[in-house]
Amino acid sequence: MADTIAAISTASGAGAIGILRLSGPEALPIAYRHLSFFEGAFPLSSIKPRNAYTCRFVDGEKKLDQVVFIYFAGPNSFTGEDLCEIHTHGNPILLREALECLFRSGARPAKQGEFTKRAFLNGKIDLNEAEAIGRIIGARSRFELELAQKNAFGEISRLASNLRSQLISLKAECEAEIDFSTEDLTFESLEERKKRIRSISAICSNLLKRSSDTETLLERSRVVLYGEPNTGKSSLMNLILGRDRSIISEIPGTTRDYISEDFLLSGVPIRLIDTAGVRETGDKIEKMGIERSEKEFSQADVRLFVIDVSQKNDWDKFAEENRSKLEGAIVAANKSDIRDPSWDPEYILKKNYPGTVLVEVSCKSRQGLDTLVSEISFKLQGLESSEDYVLLEERNRFHFSSITRSLENCLTLMEEGAPAEIYIKEIDSALEQIGEVNGRVDTEEILGRIFSKFCVGK
């Protein structure tokens, strides 16, 4: 780039340290004009890359701060250009004053994401890694952070490169058959070729599904507490949250509408919802709340059915009558510390309802609470680890979807008996799309849209 940019790279607000960053051909000379070294005369040529210098930042004769200065010579820097960092005390007024000095000396204000954009344009990172940096900065949970870190370290890029190699091999085989069809040469059979195409298509389809599952989790999974009045739903919600959120009362029907709260469970954002107790009632308002409870429970990602085992009940009959609600749910058998003799977990467990898990808990003694939280996490598909999940930006979801469509079209043409000269065009289309995944993007509009989401100093 012909010009030199500068910006504050630390978060807004006061802090112990603030960082000013410059990048471009004049980064070192511009920074040097405002540095006063304790050694006295210290020529610019004496500054060595990647060495930390303690010095003063000055505006003419005025001393602004004592700073640490580091110079990174291009191309061995984050942006691939000469890059300087000036570490000051983190007062926002001080940082702004120092930044204005750099502007007066020839730097211009950096645009949003411009440092990372320059790193991409100079080949220091690919587009997937650039987008992952944005995700790392804005991650709302440990789960999202882990996924962004995997992308920053090249997981999507490596996958795309592998698929590209497979597609190039496939295209080469097709072209060889076209060019040397009259020669006495052996090529792979049509069925073998179809098998290779299906394999590549399956990888893309699986990637898209995993990405869809990931987005669902990132958008806050819904965990809904459901059950009859006074079973302890509100108490359980407060215990899981670790604070009082729902009103607790022995009067049935206290919760007339559902109450929700967003928080992190095992590093994953979820929405915990306490619903109105379900019972027969003539109260119109309570009835509306119960209808909402039924709706929330049916749409939940994790259904938490709370029952009161301190009450005498025909639990075998209860299990039969509530089969549809027990299937796939976590049954929280509350008040287990004062259980009634009629209670036996086998009444529910022996039904072998698919996906049903039973945990005996006590809101009073906190017995079983850790087990219950673990079961909720497990129901959310093992969120202790991001191993089985993948984070795709909207841009890449489009490209992988396009690849899948092209390969499906290719298979259809092959089934219809089309010659290689025809169906190879679909392979070309897939190759073009896979090239876009790692950043063969040359339109300013697309790049602008991606980097506009970054903060100015990044």
Short mmCIF file of C-alpha atoms in Angstrom, two decimals:
data_model
loop_
_atom_site.label_atom_id
_atom_site.label_comp_id
_atom_site.label_asym_id
_atom_site.label_seq_id
_atom_site.Cartn_x
_atom_site.Cartn_y
_atom_site.Cartn_z
CA MET A 1 0.00 0.00 0.00
CA ALA A 2 1.27 3.48 -0.79
CA ASP A 3 0.13 5.19 2.39
CA THR A 4 0.69 4.64 6.10
CA ILE A 5 -2.22 4.08 8.49
CA ALA A 6 -2.45 4.55 12.25
CA ALA A 7 -5.00 3.72 14.92
CA ILE A 8 -5.51 2.91 18.58
CA SER A 9 -5.57 -0.89 18.79
CA THR A 10 -6.72 -1.37 22.36
CA ALA A 11 -10.31 -1.26 23.55
CA SER A 12 -11.93 2.08 24.30
CA GLY A 13 -11.89 3.29 27.88
CA ALA A 14 -9.16 3.63 30.50
CA GLY A 15 -6.69 0.80 31.10
CA ALA A 16 -3.19 0.06 32.28
CA ILE A 17 -1.80 -0.05 28.75
CA GLY A 18 -2.85 1.46 25.42
CA ILE A 19 -1.38 0.53 22.05
CA LEU A 20 -0.95 2.71 18.97
CA ARG A 21 -0.29 0.88 15.75
CA LEU A 22 1.12 2.12 12.43
CA SER A 23 1.49 0.18 9.19
CA GLY A 24 2.88 1.21 5.82
CA PRO A 25 6.08 2.36 4.09
CA GLU A 26 6.51 5.41 6.36
CA ALA A 27 5.55 3.71 9.63
CA LEU A 28 9.05 3.82 11.12
CA PRO A 29 10.00 7.38 10.09
CA ILE A 30 6.63 8.76 11.30
CA ALA A 31 6.91 7.01 14.67
CA TYR A 32 10.59 7.96 15.03
CA ARG A 33 9.75 11.69 14.81
CA HIS A 34 7.90 11.38 18.11
CA LEU A 35 10.38 9.22 20.02
CA SER A 36 13.00 10.57 22.38
CA PHE A 37 15.48 7.90 23.48
CA PHE A 38 17.06 7.97 26.92
CA GLU A 39 20.45 7.19 25.38
CA GLY A 40 20.45 10.64 23.76
CA ALA A 41 21.29 10.64 20.07
CA PHE A 42 19.86 7.43 18.64
CA PRO A 43 19.76 7.35 14.83
CA LEU A 44 16.84 5.74 13.05
CA SER A 45 19.20 3.21 11.44
CA SER A 46 20.04 1.86 14.94
CA ILE A 47 16.50 0.62 15.54
CA LYS A 48 16.43 -3.16 15.19
CA PRO A 49 13.27 -5.11 14.28
CA ARG A 50 11.49 -6.96 17.09
CA ASN A 51 13.45 -5.19 19.83
CA ALA A 52 11.59 -3.37 22.58
CA TYR A 53 12.80 0.18 23.31
CA THR A 54 11.85 2.18 26.38
CA CYS A 55 11.68 5.84 25.40
CA ARG A 56 9.54 8.98 25.57
CA PHE A 57 6.76 9.91 23.21
CA VAL A 58 7.05 13.61 22.41
CA ASP A 59 5.19 16.29 20.50
CA GLY A 60 7.99 18.64 19.62
CA GLU A 61 9.41 19.78 22.96
CA LYS A 62 6.42 18.47 24.89
CA LYS A 63 6.82 15.10 26.60
CA LEU A 64 3.58 13.12 26.50
CA ASP A 65 4.45 9.76 28.05
CA GLN A 66 7.07 7.13 28.69
CA VAL A 67 6.44 4.33 26.21
CA VAL A 68 7.66 1.00 24.89
CA PHE A 69 8.33 1.03 21.14
CA ILE A 70 8.57 -2.05 18.89
CA TYR A 71 9.31 -2.11 15.15
CA PHE A 72 8.38 -5.04 12.89
CA ALA A 73 10.04 -4.88 9.46
CA GLY A 74 7.99 -6.02 6.51
CA PRO A 75 7.32 -8.58 5.23
CA ASN A 76 7.88 -10.20 8.65
CA SER A 77 4.97 -8.46 10.36
CA PHE A 78 1.26 -9.03 10.85
CA THR A 79 0.32 -6.85 7.88
CA GLY A 80 3.30 -7.81 5.71
CA GLU A 81 4.39 -4.13 5.74
CA ASP A 82 6.61 -2.13 8.08
CA LEU A 83 4.61 -2.03 11.31
CA CYS A 84 5.22 -0.13 14.55
CA GLU A 85 3.61 -0.47 17.94
CA ILE A 86 3.77 2.21 20.62
CA HIS A 87 2.71 1.00 24.08
CA THR A 88 1.58 3.90 26.26
CA HIS A 89 -0.36 4.22 29.48
CA GLY A 90 -4.00 3.50 28.78
CA ASN A 91 -5.56 6.93 29.28
CA PRO A 92 -7.94 7.59 26.35
CA ILE A 93 -7.07 11.31 26.27
CA LEU A 94 -3.35 10.54 26.14
CA LEU A 95 -3.83 7.94 23.39
CA ARG A 96 -5.92 10.32 21.29
CA GLU A 97 -3.34 13.12 21.67
CA ALA A 98 -0.50 10.79 20.62
CA LEU A 99 -2.54 9.53 17.67
CA GLU A 100 -3.15 13.10 16.48
CA CYS A 101 0.63 13.60 16.50
CA LEU A 102 1.05 10.64 14.16
CA PHE A 103 -1.64 12.00 11.85
CA ARG A 104 0.09 15.40 11.68
CA SER A 105 3.32 13.62 10.78
CA GLY A 106 1.86 11.91 7.72
CA ALA A 107 -0.17 8.89 8.79
CA ARG A 108 -3.86 8.70 7.97
CA PRO A 109 -6.63 7.20 10.14
CA ALA A 110 -7.07 3.46 9.58
CA LYS A 111 -10.46 2.24 8.43
CA GLN A 112 -12.32 -0.58 10.17
CA GLY A 113 -10.38 -3.82 9.81
CA GLU A 114 -7.75 -2.22 7.59
CA PHE A 115 -4.75 -3.76 9.36
CA THR A 116 -6.21 -7.25 8.90
CA LYS A 117 -7.25 -6.41 5.33
CA ARG A 118 -3.66 -5.46 4.52
CA ALA A 119 -2.48 -8.72 6.06
CA PHE A 120 -4.86 -10.56 3.72
CA LEU A 121 -3.93 -8.54 0.62
CA ASN A 122 -0.23 -9.08 1.35
CA GLY A 123 -0.70 -12.85 1.62
CA LYS A 124 0.00 -13.11 5.36
CA ILE A 125 -3.38 -14.72 6.06
CA ASP A 126 -6.17 -16.09 3.91
CA LEU A 127 -9.76 -14.89 4.06
CA ASN A 128 -10.89 -17.66 6.43
CA GLU A 129 -8.19 -16.71 8.92
CA ALA A 130 -9.09 -13.03 8.57
CA GLU A 131 -12.76 -13.72 9.28
CA ALA A 132 -11.78 -15.92 12.22
CA ILE A 133 -9.85 -13.03 13.78
CA GLY A 134 -13.07 -11.02 13.76
CA ARG A 135 -14.90 -13.91 15.43
CA ILE A 136 -12.17 -14.27 18.08
CA ILE A 137 -12.51 -10.61 19.01
CA GLY A 138 -16.31 -10.75 19.17
CA ALA A 139 -16.81 -14.27 20.59
CA ARG A 140 -19.68 -14.33 23.09
CA SER A 141 -18.76 -17.66 24.71
CA ARG A 142 -15.92 -20.12 25.20
CA PHE A 143 -17.62 -22.40 22.67
CA GLU A 144 -17.62 -19.73 19.94
CA LEU A 145 -14.05 -18.75 20.83
CA GLU A 146 -12.80 -22.33 20.41
CA LEU A 147 -14.49 -22.60 17.02
CA ALA A 148 -13.03 -19.28 15.87
CA GLN A 149 -9.57 -20.35 17.06
CA LYS A 150 -9.78 -23.52 14.96
CA ASN A 151 -10.53 -21.41 11.88
CA ALA A 152 -7.77 -18.93 12.74
CA PHE A 153 -5.32 -21.83 12.81
CA GLY A 154 -6.41 -22.89 9.33
CA GLU A 155 -8.94 -25.74 9.76
CA ILE A 156 -11.34 -24.52 7.05
CA SER A 157 -8.44 -23.49 4.81
CA ARG A 158 -6.86 -26.95 5.02
CA LEU A 159 -10.20 -28.64 4.33
CA ALA A 160 -10.80 -26.39 1.32
CA SER A 161 -7.29 -27.06 -0.01
CA ASN A 162 -7.84 -30.81 0.35
CA LEU A 163 -11.16 -30.65 -1.52
CA ARG A 164 -9.57 -28.50 -4.20
CA SER A 165 -6.83 -31.11 -4.70
CA GLN A 166 -9.48 -33.82 -5.06
CA LEU A 167 -11.42 -31.75 -7.59
CA ILE A 168 -8.28 -30.95 -9.59
CA SER A 169 -7.44 -34.69 -9.68
CA LEU A 170 -10.98 -35.43 -10.83
CA LYS A 171 -10.84 -32.78 -13.52
CA ALA A 172 -7.45 -34.00 -14.72
CA GLU A 173 -8.83 -37.52 -15.11
CA CYS A 174 -11.80 -36.22 -17.11
CA GLU A 175 -9.63 -34.02 -19.34
CA ALA A 176 -7.22 -36.88 -19.99
CA GLU A 177 -10.13 -39.02 -21.16
CA ILE A 178 -11.34 -36.21 -23.44
CA ASP A 179 -7.89 -35.47 -24.93
CA PHE A 180 -6.75 -39.08 -25.33
CA SER A 181 -10.03 -40.87 -25.99
CA THR A 182 -8.62 -42.37 -29.21
CA GLU A 183 -5.48 -43.63 -27.53
CA ASP A 184 -5.09 -47.11 -26.09
CA LEU A 185 -5.16 -45.90 -22.49
CA THR A 186 -7.03 -47.05 -19.39
CA PHE A 187 -9.11 -44.58 -17.39
CA GLU A 188 -11.11 -45.02 -14.20
CA SER A 189 -14.59 -46.43 -14.71
CA LEU A 190 -17.66 -44.21 -14.68
CA GLU A 191 -18.78 -45.79 -11.40
CA GLU A 192 -15.43 -45.04 -9.78
CA ARG A 193 -15.68 -41.45 -10.93
CA LYS A 194 -19.22 -41.16 -9.55
CA LYS A 195 -18.00 -42.56 -6.25
CA ARG A 196 -15.32 -39.87 -6.02
CA ILE A 197 -17.85 -37.13 -6.77
CA ARG A 198 -20.31 -38.47 -4.18
CA SER A 199 -17.52 -38.55 -1.59
CA ILE A 200 -16.61 -34.88 -2.17
CA SER A 201 -20.28 -33.90 -2.17
CA ALA A 202 -20.86 -35.78 1.10
CA ILE A 203 -17.98 -33.93 2.77
CA CYS A 204 -19.50 -30.58 1.77
CA SER A 205 -23.00 -31.62 2.85
CA ASN A 206 -21.73 -32.84 6.23
CA LEU A 207 -19.82 -29.60 6.69
CA LEU A 208 -22.97 -27.57 6.01
CA LYS A 209 -24.99 -29.66 8.47
CA ARG A 210 -22.39 -29.28 11.21
CA SER A 211 -22.30 -25.55 10.52
CA SER A 212 -26.09 -25.34 10.78
CA ASP A 213 -26.01 -27.20 14.12
CA THR A 214 -23.31 -24.82 15.33
CA GLU A 215 -25.29 -21.70 14.38
CA THR A 216 -28.30 -23.08 16.26
CA LEU A 217 -26.20 -23.45 19.39
CA LEU A 218 -24.63 -20.02 19.01
CA GLU A 219 -28.07 -18.45 18.73
CA ARG A 220 -28.86 -19.68 22.26
CA SER A 221 -30.39 -23.11 22.72
CA ARG A 222 -33.70 -23.13 24.57
CA VAL A 223 -33.88 -25.15 27.79
CA VAL A 224 -37.48 -25.22 29.05
CA LEU A 225 -38.64 -26.21 32.56
CA TYR A 226 -42.11 -27.74 32.47
CA GLY A 227 -44.41 -29.41 34.97
CA GLU A 228 -47.34 -29.06 37.33
CA PRO A 229 -47.61 -26.16 39.83
CA ASN A 230 -45.38 -26.31 42.93
CA THR A 231 -43.08 -29.00 41.56
CA GLY A 232 -40.12 -26.64 42.09
CA LYS A 233 -39.53 -25.34 38.55
CA SER A 234 -38.82 -21.78 39.69
CA SER A 235 -36.54 -22.95 42.52
CA LEU A 236 -34.65 -25.13 40.07
CA MET A 237 -34.26 -22.25 37.63
CA ASN A 238 -32.83 -20.04 40.37
CA LEU A 239 -30.38 -22.76 41.40
CA ILE A 240 -29.15 -23.34 37.84
CA LEU A 241 -28.73 -19.58 37.32
CA GLY A 242 -27.10 -19.15 40.72
CA ARG A 243 -29.38 -16.25 41.67
CA ASP A 244 -33.04 -15.46 42.31
CA ARG A 245 -34.80 -14.85 39.02
CA SER A 246 -38.19 -16.55 39.35
CA ILE A 247 -40.64 -15.77 42.16
CA ILE A 248 -41.06 -18.73 44.52
CA SER A 249 -44.36 -19.30 46.32
CA GLU A 250 -46.38 -22.17 47.69
CA ILE A 251 -49.48 -20.65 46.04
CA PRO A 252 -50.27 -22.59 42.82
CA GLY A 253 -50.26 -20.54 39.64
CA THR A 254 -47.67 -17.98 40.78
CA THR A 255 -45.97 -18.09 37.37
CA ARG A 256 -48.63 -16.94 34.89
CA ASP A 257 -46.30 -16.46 31.90
CA TYR A 258 -42.93 -17.91 31.03
CA ILE A 259 -39.78 -16.27 32.39
CA SER A 260 -36.53 -16.51 30.42
CA GLU A 261 -32.92 -15.74 31.15
CA ASP A 262 -29.83 -15.93 28.91
CA PHE A 263 -26.61 -17.29 30.38
CA LEU A 264 -23.64 -19.55 29.65
CA LEU A 265 -23.81 -23.25 30.43
CA SER A 266 -20.54 -25.13 29.93
CA GLY A 267 -19.34 -22.15 27.92
CA VAL A 268 -22.34 -22.21 25.58
CA PRO A 269 -25.05 -19.53 25.45
CA ILE A 270 -28.47 -20.91 26.35
CA ARG A 271 -31.87 -19.47 27.17
CA LEU A 272 -33.36 -21.00 30.32
CA ILE A 273 -37.16 -20.71 30.41
CA ASP A 274 -39.40 -21.23 33.45
CA THR A 275 -43.00 -21.87 32.38
CA ALA A 276 -46.38 -21.62 34.10
CA GLY A 277 -47.46 -24.73 36.03
CA VAL A 278 -49.68 -27.00 33.96
CA ARG A 279 -53.05 -27.92 35.53
CA GLU A 280 -56.80 -27.76 34.92
CA THR A 281 -58.00 -24.22 35.64
CA GLY A 282 -60.91 -21.91 34.95
CA ASP A 283 -58.76 -18.79 35.29
CA LYS A 284 -58.55 -17.27 31.80
CA ILE A 285 -55.16 -15.61 32.32
CA GLU A 286 -53.59 -18.70 33.90
CA LYS A 287 -55.00 -20.78 31.04
CA MET A 288 -53.24 -18.53 28.52
CA GLY A 289 -50.00 -19.00 30.44
CA ILE A 290 -50.43 -22.79 30.37
CA GLU A 291 -50.96 -22.69 26.59
CA ARG A 292 -47.69 -20.80 26.25
CA SER A 293 -46.00 -23.38 28.49
CA GLU A 294 -47.13 -26.17 26.16
CA LYS A 295 -45.85 -24.27 23.13
CA GLU A 296 -42.46 -23.46 24.70
CA PHE A 297 -41.99 -27.06 25.84
CA SER A 298 -42.78 -28.44 22.37
CA GLN A 299 -40.23 -26.09 20.74
CA ALA A 300 -37.44 -26.57 23.29
CA ASP A 301 -33.98 -27.80 22.36
CA VAL A 302 -33.79 -29.42 25.80
CA ARG A 303 -37.01 -30.29 27.66
CA LEU A 304 -36.74 -30.40 31.45
CA PHE A 305 -39.83 -32.10 32.93
CA VAL A 306 -39.96 -31.31 36.68
CA ILE A 307 -41.98 -33.63 38.94
CA ASP A 308 -42.62 -33.54 42.69
CA VAL A 309 -41.79 -36.93 44.21
CA SER A 310 -42.77 -35.85 47.73
CA GLN A 311 -46.43 -36.25 46.74
CA LYS A 312 -48.29 -39.58 46.71
CA ASN A 313 -48.96 -40.49 43.11
CA ASP A 314 -49.66 -43.40 40.77
CA TRP A 315 -46.36 -42.97 38.95
CA ASP A 316 -46.95 -45.87 36.59
CA LYS A 317 -50.14 -44.22 35.38
CA PHE A 318 -48.39 -40.83 35.29
CA ALA A 319 -45.70 -42.24 32.99
CA GLU A 320 -48.31 -43.67 30.62
CA GLU A 321 -50.37 -40.47 30.48
CA ASN A 322 -47.32 -38.27 29.85
CA ARG A 323 -45.49 -40.50 27.41
CA SER A 324 -45.27 -37.84 24.64
CA LYS A 325 -43.78 -35.31 27.04
CA LEU A 326 -41.40 -37.73 28.75
CA GLU A 327 -39.88 -39.05 25.52
CA GLY A 328 -36.53 -37.34 24.92
CA ALA A 329 -36.86 -35.21 28.07
CA ILE A 330 -34.76 -34.88 31.19
CA VAL A 331 -36.99 -35.76 34.13
CA ALA A 332 -35.98 -33.79 37.23
CA ALA A 333 -37.45 -35.77 40.15
CA ASN A 334 -37.49 -32.91 42.66
CA LYS A 335 -37.84 -33.04 46.47
CA SER A 336 -36.11 -36.43 46.51
CA ASP A 337 -34.89 -35.68 50.05
CA ILE A 338 -38.51 -36.00 51.28
CA ARG A 339 -39.75 -38.53 48.72
CA ASP A 340 -43.07 -40.25 49.24
CA PRO A 341 -43.00 -44.07 49.63
CA SER A 342 -45.03 -44.29 46.38
CA TRP A 343 -42.11 -42.94 44.39
CA ASP A 344 -39.83 -45.33 42.54
CA PRO A 345 -37.76 -44.14 39.54
CA GLU A 346 -38.32 -47.52 37.90
CA TYR A 347 -41.92 -46.54 37.15
CA ILE A 348 -40.51 -44.16 34.52
CA LEU A 349 -37.23 -45.85 33.62
CA LYS A 350 -38.78 -49.24 32.89
CA LYS A 351 -40.86 -47.66 30.10
CA ASN A 352 -37.65 -47.22 28.10
CA TYR A 353 -38.94 -44.06 26.44
CA PRO A 354 -36.42 -42.99 23.76
CA GLY A 355 -33.94 -40.39 25.02
CA THR A 356 -35.54 -40.04 28.46
CA VAL A 357 -33.12 -39.36 31.32
CA LEU A 358 -34.11 -39.24 34.99
CA VAL A 359 -32.19 -37.31 37.66
CA GLU A 360 -33.25 -37.20 41.30
CA VAL A 361 -32.70 -33.71 42.71
CA SER A 362 -33.46 -31.64 45.76
CA CYS A 363 -33.63 -27.86 45.46
CA LYS A 364 -33.37 -27.64 49.23
CA SER A 365 -30.16 -29.67 49.65
CA ARG A 366 -28.84 -29.13 46.08
CA GLN A 367 -28.52 -32.91 45.77
CA GLY A 368 -28.25 -34.00 42.14
CA LEU A 369 -27.89 -30.45 40.78
CA ASP A 370 -24.44 -31.03 39.23
CA THR A 371 -25.69 -34.24 37.60
CA LEU A 372 -28.70 -32.40 36.20
CA VAL A 373 -26.54 -29.63 34.71
CA SER A 374 -24.27 -32.28 33.16
CA GLU A 375 -27.26 -34.01 31.60
CA ILE A 376 -28.47 -30.72 30.12
CA SER A 377 -25.02 -30.17 28.61
CA PHE A 378 -25.00 -33.71 27.25
CA LYS A 379 -28.44 -33.19 25.70
CA LEU A 380 -26.98 -30.19 23.95
CA GLN A 381 -24.67 -32.68 22.22
CA GLY A 382 -21.65 -32.62 24.47
CA LEU A 383 -20.89 -28.93 24.57
CA GLU A 384 -17.86 -29.44 26.80
CA SER A 385 -15.96 -29.73 23.50
CA SER A 386 -16.23 -28.01 20.13
CA GLU A 387 -14.73 -31.09 18.43
CA ASP A 388 -17.78 -32.02 16.35
CA TYR A 389 -18.78 -28.48 15.40
CA VAL A 390 -17.59 -26.15 12.69
CA LEU A 391 -18.07 -22.43 12.24
CA LEU A 392 -18.74 -21.25 8.69
CA GLU A 393 -19.29 -17.65 7.76
CA GLU A 394 -22.24 -16.88 5.50
CA ARG A 395 -19.86 -16.45 2.56
CA ASN A 396 -18.49 -19.97 2.93
CA ARG A 397 -21.91 -21.54 3.48
CA PHE A 398 -22.85 -20.12 0.07
CA HIS A 399 -19.71 -21.51 -1.59
CA PHE A 400 -20.02 -25.01 -0.11
CA SER A 401 -23.73 -25.10 -1.02
CA SER A 402 -22.80 -24.13 -4.59
CA ILE A 403 -20.18 -26.88 -4.73
CA THR A 404 -22.74 -29.45 -3.58
CA ARG A 405 -25.22 -28.30 -6.25
CA SER A 406 -22.59 -28.42 -8.98
CA LEU A 407 -21.53 -31.95 -8.04
CA GLU A 408 -25.14 -33.12 -7.87
CA ASN A 409 -25.71 -31.64 -11.34
CA CYS A 410 -22.56 -33.43 -12.49
CA LEU A 411 -23.88 -36.78 -11.21
CA THR A 412 -27.25 -36.19 -12.90
CA LEU A 413 -25.54 -35.50 -16.24
CA MET A 414 -23.43 -38.63 -15.86
CA GLU A 415 -26.54 -40.70 -15.10
CA GLU A 416 -28.14 -39.32 -18.26
CA GLY A 417 -25.17 -40.44 -20.32
CA ALA A 418 -23.72 -37.00 -21.01
CA PRO A 419 -20.12 -37.02 -22.34
CA ALA A 420 -17.21 -35.85 -20.18
CA GLU A 421 -17.02 -32.61 -22.21
CA ILE A 422 -20.43 -31.65 -20.77
CA TYR A 423 -20.27 -32.71 -17.12
CA ILE A 424 -16.72 -31.43 -16.66
CA LYS A 425 -18.19 -27.92 -16.74
CA GLU A 426 -19.90 -28.66 -13.40
CA ILE A 427 -16.55 -29.76 -11.95
CA ASP A 428 -15.07 -26.46 -13.20
CA SER A 429 -17.87 -24.62 -11.41
CA ALA A 430 -17.14 -26.51 -8.17
CA LEU A 431 -13.44 -25.69 -8.51
CA GLU A 432 -14.23 -22.01 -8.95
CA GLN A 433 -16.32 -22.02 -5.77
CA ILE A 434 -13.72 -23.86 -3.68
CA GLY A 435 -11.16 -21.29 -4.82
CA GLU A 436 -13.37 -18.56 -3.38
CA VAL A 437 -13.40 -20.25 0.05
CA ASN A 438 -9.74 -19.50 0.74
CA GLY A 439 -9.99 -15.99 -0.58
CA ARG A 440 -9.76 -15.65 -4.32
CA VAL A 441 -11.85 -12.53 -3.98
CA ASP A 442 -10.95 -9.47 -5.99
CA THR A 443 -14.02 -7.27 -5.65
CA GLU A 444 -13.70 -4.32 -3.28
CA GLU A 445 -17.38 -4.63 -2.38
CA ILE A 446 -16.98 -8.14 -0.92
CA LEU A 447 -13.77 -7.29 0.93
CA GLY A 448 -15.33 -4.11 2.29
CA ARG A 449 -18.30 -6.04 3.63
CA ILE A 450 -16.07 -8.53 5.43
CA PHE A 451 -13.65 -6.09 7.06
CA SER A 452 -16.24 -3.46 7.94
CA LYS A 453 -17.25 -5.69 10.87
CA PHE A 454 -13.82 -5.26 12.50
CA CYS A 455 -12.83 -2.58 14.99
CA VAL A 456 -10.69 0.29 13.69
CA GLY A 457 -7.38 -0.81 15.28
CA LYS A 458 -7.63 -4.34 13.87
#
